[in-house]
Amino acid sequence: MQSDFALYAFFNYKNNHLRMGTTNKLIPILLVFVLFTACNKSRFEINTSENRVEVKIQRFDKDLMALDTTNLHAGIQKLYAGYKEFLPAFSSNILVVPATDTAEVARLIGNFLKDTTFSKVNRKTIETFNNVSDIEKKVSDAFTYIHHYFPGIKLPEIYFYVSGFNRPVMLGENFVALGTDMYLGADYPAYQSTTYHYLLYNMRRELVPVDLVSATLFRMFKNNLGDERLVDNMIYRGRVMYLLSVFMPDEKIENLMGYSPEQMKWCGKFEKQIWTAIIDQKDLFSSDQQLIRKYLNEAPFTAPISQESPGRLGTWIGYRIVKSYMDNNDISITGLMDKTNSQEILENSMYRP
């Protein structure tokens, strides 16, 4: 697991100093360093420069905002030609009109671009997402992982759009799209009166790559465990979170979970109590859909556990179970996703917080 260079450095240092008859006090330190490096290297790590998937984000948001409102007809015809698959989805989901009604599409887009409130938001969006090469790199790295482990799955095109604070993500048969105007920063003034406070933290540019890859994975892998019981839903989401952690190894777990550092610390501190409560309350195998939503949906806290908790604790515990399962069993990434029995995963996980 450890690099050849690290091993060579260790043994070369040891042999030279033994021949010199010196006391080698640094050897244990070097050995600890080598072993630490080895143990923290994921068995699923790959070289993302090999067989690389290069992602180029399609900038519908820029092209839309660049339209000349004095000659909308020509500009919108160009949009129709350049975004044959995405424009119909944008029309039906954001404008709420069929794309075939070109006159109404042009009218609504014209009103949107001339609206003084949203023109200010649009300018901020262009400023925030003027250069997206860093986002493309992170998504390319993750997509390279996905292609490596699931070469038979067609990866989606990625689009950016502006939604008028309407919808942060759209999924199509061949694309994943993200509304860039929903990621202008937790302190962006326009959000303060339009968005629940507990959602603000994740409305940051830094989380765009994570949300794109997460949406891609949920789009790729449907729940094959069943969705009747809490445990099935927890482990399904936990599996996707585990893939996310493997495919984006440089991201902090709190970013992958959408938690603040303080929320992440709370989860770590009270993990045992959370699990005990789920068991003692007989929630784990419950089929009560309202209860399941309380564990999984976005919320200021996870109601069955504590008002001090972050929301979505079902996903967090599901991830912890799946991670324990993968740590304690010799199973591949594809083998994990092929499993259809959540109880088998739970029982073989040896999860004991």
Short mmCIF file of C-alpha atoms in Angstrom, two decimals, residues 72-286:
data_model
loop_
_atom_site.label_atom_id
_atom_site.label_comp_id
_atom_site.label_asym_id
_atom_site.label_seq_id
_atom_site.Cartn_x
_atom_site.Cartn_y
_atom_site.Cartn_z
CA LEU A 72 -34.72 38.42 -28.58
CA HIS A 73 -36.10 36.43 -31.51
CA ALA A 74 -32.71 35.86 -33.11
CA GLY A 75 -31.04 35.13 -29.77
CA ILE A 76 -33.63 32.61 -28.69
CA GLN A 77 -33.47 30.82 -32.03
CA LYS A 78 -29.76 30.41 -31.38
CA LEU A 79 -30.54 28.97 -27.93
CA TYR A 80 -32.95 26.49 -29.49
CA ALA A 81 -30.25 25.38 -31.93
CA GLY A 82 -27.51 25.11 -29.30
CA TYR A 83 -29.50 23.46 -26.51
CA LYS A 84 -31.85 21.05 -28.27
CA GLU A 85 -32.25 18.75 -25.28
CA PHE A 86 -31.81 21.16 -22.40
CA LEU A 87 -34.01 24.08 -23.53
CA PRO A 88 -37.23 22.01 -23.48
CA ALA A 89 -36.41 20.92 -19.92
CA PHE A 90 -35.66 24.51 -18.91
CA SER A 91 -38.91 25.70 -20.51
CA SER A 92 -41.10 23.13 -18.81
CA ASN A 93 -39.44 23.23 -15.37
CA ILE A 94 -38.45 26.87 -14.98
CA LEU A 95 -40.65 28.85 -17.37
CA VAL A 96 -43.51 26.34 -16.99
CA VAL A 97 -44.43 26.52 -20.67
CA PRO A 98 -43.80 24.01 -23.45
CA ALA A 99 -40.73 24.77 -25.56
CA THR A 100 -42.90 24.55 -28.67
CA ASP A 101 -44.62 27.80 -27.64
CA THR A 102 -41.72 29.90 -28.88
CA ALA A 103 -43.57 33.21 -28.55
CA GLU A 104 -44.35 32.62 -24.87
CA VAL A 105 -40.82 31.36 -24.21
CA ALA A 106 -39.43 34.57 -25.73
CA ARG A 107 -41.83 36.74 -23.71
CA LEU A 108 -40.99 35.07 -20.39
CA ILE A 109 -37.24 35.12 -21.01
CA GLY A 110 -37.46 38.78 -21.99
CA ASN A 111 -39.34 39.62 -18.79
CA PHE A 112 -36.81 37.67 -16.72
CA LEU A 113 -33.81 39.43 -18.27
CA LYS A 114 -35.37 42.88 -17.85
CA ASP A 115 -36.47 42.31 -14.26
CA THR A 116 -34.39 44.68 -12.13
CA THR A 117 -34.23 42.30 -9.17
CA PHE A 118 -33.01 39.34 -11.16
CA SER A 119 -30.69 41.35 -13.40
CA LYS A 120 -28.75 42.19 -10.23
CA VAL A 121 -28.72 38.51 -9.23
CA ASN A 122 -27.65 37.52 -12.73
CA ARG A 123 -24.69 39.90 -12.64
CA LYS A 124 -23.59 38.40 -9.32
CA THR A 125 -23.98 34.92 -10.80
CA ILE A 126 -21.75 35.74 -13.78
CA GLU A 127 -19.17 37.24 -11.42
CA THR A 128 -19.24 34.19 -9.12
CA PHE A 129 -19.12 31.62 -11.92
CA ASN A 130 -17.14 33.49 -14.56
CA ASN A 131 -14.37 30.89 -14.49
CA VAL A 132 -15.43 27.34 -13.65
CA SER A 133 -12.23 25.46 -14.48
CA ASP A 134 -11.78 24.46 -10.83
CA ILE A 135 -15.28 22.97 -10.76
CA GLU A 136 -14.68 21.16 -14.04
CA LYS A 137 -11.47 19.65 -12.67
CA LYS A 138 -13.13 18.29 -9.53
CA VAL A 139 -16.06 16.86 -11.47
CA SER A 140 -13.67 15.41 -14.07
CA ASP A 141 -11.73 13.66 -11.30
CA ALA A 142 -14.94 12.19 -9.86
CA PHE A 143 -16.29 11.17 -13.28
CA THR A 144 -12.97 9.44 -13.99
CA TYR A 145 -13.55 7.38 -10.84
CA ILE A 146 -17.12 6.60 -11.88
CA HIS A 147 -16.03 5.54 -15.38
CA HIS A 148 -13.26 3.39 -13.90
CA TYR A 149 -15.60 1.43 -11.63
CA PHE A 150 -18.73 1.54 -13.80
CA PRO A 151 -17.47 1.72 -17.41
CA GLY A 152 -20.78 0.55 -18.82
CA ILE A 153 -22.73 3.54 -17.47
CA LYS A 154 -23.07 6.56 -19.72
CA LEU A 155 -22.06 9.72 -17.87
CA PRO A 156 -24.32 12.76 -18.17
CA GLU A 157 -23.65 16.12 -19.76
CA ILE A 158 -23.39 18.95 -17.20
CA TYR A 159 -25.30 22.21 -17.65
CA PHE A 160 -25.43 25.43 -15.67
CA TYR A 161 -28.56 27.59 -15.77
CA VAL A 162 -30.21 30.41 -13.82
CA SER A 163 -33.58 29.68 -12.30
CA GLY A 164 -34.83 32.87 -10.66
CA PHE A 165 -34.41 31.09 -7.29
CA ASN A 166 -36.77 28.46 -8.61
CA ARG A 167 -34.94 25.15 -8.70
CA PRO A 168 -31.35 24.21 -7.77
CA VAL A 169 -31.04 20.96 -9.76
CA MET A 170 -32.62 19.45 -12.86
CA LEU A 171 -32.09 15.89 -14.08
CA GLY A 172 -32.68 14.70 -17.62
CA GLU A 173 -32.14 11.43 -19.43
CA ASN A 174 -28.71 12.59 -20.58
CA PHE A 175 -27.86 15.51 -18.33
CA VAL A 176 -27.48 16.87 -14.82
CA ALA A 177 -28.05 20.62 -14.53
CA LEU A 178 -27.46 23.03 -11.68
CA GLY A 179 -28.90 26.49 -11.04
CA THR A 180 -25.90 28.71 -10.40
CA ASP A 181 -28.03 31.48 -8.90
CA MET A 182 -28.65 29.14 -5.95
CA TYR A 183 -24.95 29.06 -4.97
CA LEU A 184 -24.00 32.70 -4.40
CA GLY A 185 -22.98 32.29 -0.74
CA ALA A 186 -24.82 31.78 2.54
CA ASP A 187 -24.66 35.51 3.27
CA TYR A 188 -26.03 36.63 -0.10
CA PRO A 189 -28.64 39.29 0.80
CA ALA A 190 -31.38 38.10 -1.54
CA TYR A 191 -31.44 34.67 0.12
CA GLN A 192 -32.12 35.99 3.61
CA SER A 193 -35.81 36.67 3.00
CA THR A 194 -36.48 33.86 0.51
CA THR A 195 -34.75 30.81 2.00
CA TYR A 196 -35.03 28.82 5.22
CA HIS A 197 -32.06 29.58 7.44
CA TYR A 198 -31.01 25.93 7.77
CA LEU A 199 -30.55 25.70 3.98
CA LEU A 200 -28.28 28.73 3.64
CA TYR A 201 -25.02 27.06 4.65
CA ASN A 202 -25.00 24.81 1.58
CA MET A 203 -25.76 27.58 -0.92
CA ARG A 204 -22.05 28.11 -1.57
CA ARG A 205 -19.95 27.87 -4.71
CA GLU A 206 -17.61 25.44 -2.92
CA LEU A 207 -20.35 22.82 -2.81
CA VAL A 208 -21.18 22.90 -6.52
CA PRO A 209 -18.84 20.00 -7.48
CA VAL A 210 -20.18 17.87 -4.60
CA ASP A 211 -23.80 18.53 -5.53
CA LEU A 212 -23.15 17.77 -9.21
CA VAL A 213 -21.47 14.44 -8.44
CA SER A 214 -24.04 13.57 -5.77
CA ALA A 215 -26.92 14.25 -8.17
CA THR A 216 -25.16 12.14 -10.81
CA LEU A 217 -24.81 9.20 -8.42
CA PHE A 218 -28.42 9.34 -7.23
CA ARG A 219 -29.45 9.51 -10.89
CA MET A 220 -27.29 6.48 -11.74
CA PHE A 221 -28.25 4.25 -8.83
CA LYS A 222 -31.88 3.74 -7.95
CA ASN A 223 -32.87 2.15 -4.66
CA ASN A 224 -32.64 -1.61 -5.23
CA LEU A 225 -32.99 -2.34 -1.51
CA GLY A 226 -36.66 -1.45 -1.31
CA ASP A 227 -37.92 1.77 0.19
CA GLU A 228 -40.54 0.59 2.64
CA ARG A 229 -38.41 0.64 5.81
CA LEU A 230 -36.15 3.23 7.35
CA VAL A 231 -33.17 0.84 7.28
CA ASP A 232 -33.53 0.33 3.51
CA ASN A 233 -33.57 4.06 2.86
CA MET A 234 -30.71 4.74 5.24
CA ILE A 235 -28.42 2.16 3.67
CA TYR A 236 -29.39 3.17 0.13
CA ARG A 237 -28.42 6.77 0.83
CA GLY A 238 -25.43 5.63 2.84
CA ARG A 239 -24.16 3.67 -0.15
CA VAL A 240 -24.36 6.70 -2.40
CA MET A 241 -22.59 8.76 0.24
CA TYR A 242 -19.88 6.11 0.45
CA LEU A 243 -19.37 6.27 -3.32
CA LEU A 244 -19.19 10.04 -3.06
CA SER A 245 -16.47 9.76 -0.42
CA VAL A 246 -14.46 7.35 -2.61
CA PHE A 247 -14.91 9.33 -5.81
CA MET A 248 -14.13 12.70 -4.17
CA PRO A 249 -11.40 11.66 -1.71
CA ASP A 250 -10.06 15.18 -1.20
CA GLU A 251 -13.38 16.59 0.02
CA LYS A 252 -14.05 16.85 3.73
CA ILE A 253 -16.79 14.56 4.97
CA GLU A 254 -18.79 17.55 6.25
CA ASN A 255 -18.90 18.98 2.72
CA LEU A 256 -20.04 15.64 1.33
CA MET A 257 -22.77 15.48 3.97
CA GLY A 258 -23.69 19.15 3.68
CA TYR A 259 -22.95 19.73 7.37
CA SER A 260 -21.09 22.56 9.03
CA PRO A 261 -17.95 21.61 11.02
CA GLU A 262 -19.97 22.11 14.21
CA GLN A 263 -22.73 19.78 13.00
CA MET A 264 -20.14 17.20 12.01
CA LYS A 265 -18.59 17.36 15.48
CA TRP A 266 -22.03 16.88 17.02
CA CYS A 267 -22.57 13.75 14.92
CA GLY A 268 -19.22 12.32 15.95
CA LYS A 269 -19.76 13.10 19.62
CA PHE A 270 -23.25 11.60 19.80
CA GLU A 271 -23.04 8.81 17.22
CA LYS A 272 -23.55 6.09 19.83
CA GLN A 273 -26.54 7.87 21.35
CA ILE A 274 -28.09 8.43 17.91
CA TRP A 275 -27.83 4.74 17.07
CA THR A 276 -29.15 3.72 20.50
CA ALA A 277 -32.16 6.01 20.08
CA ILE A 278 -32.97 4.59 16.64
CA ILE A 279 -32.90 1.07 18.08
CA ASP A 280 -34.67 1.80 21.37
CA GLN A 281 -37.47 3.71 19.61
CA LYS A 282 -37.91 0.79 17.21
CA ASP A 283 -37.48 3.17 14.29
CA LEU A 284 -34.93 1.16 12.29
CA PHE A 285 -37.40 -1.26 10.71
CA SER A 286 -40.35 1.13 10.69
#
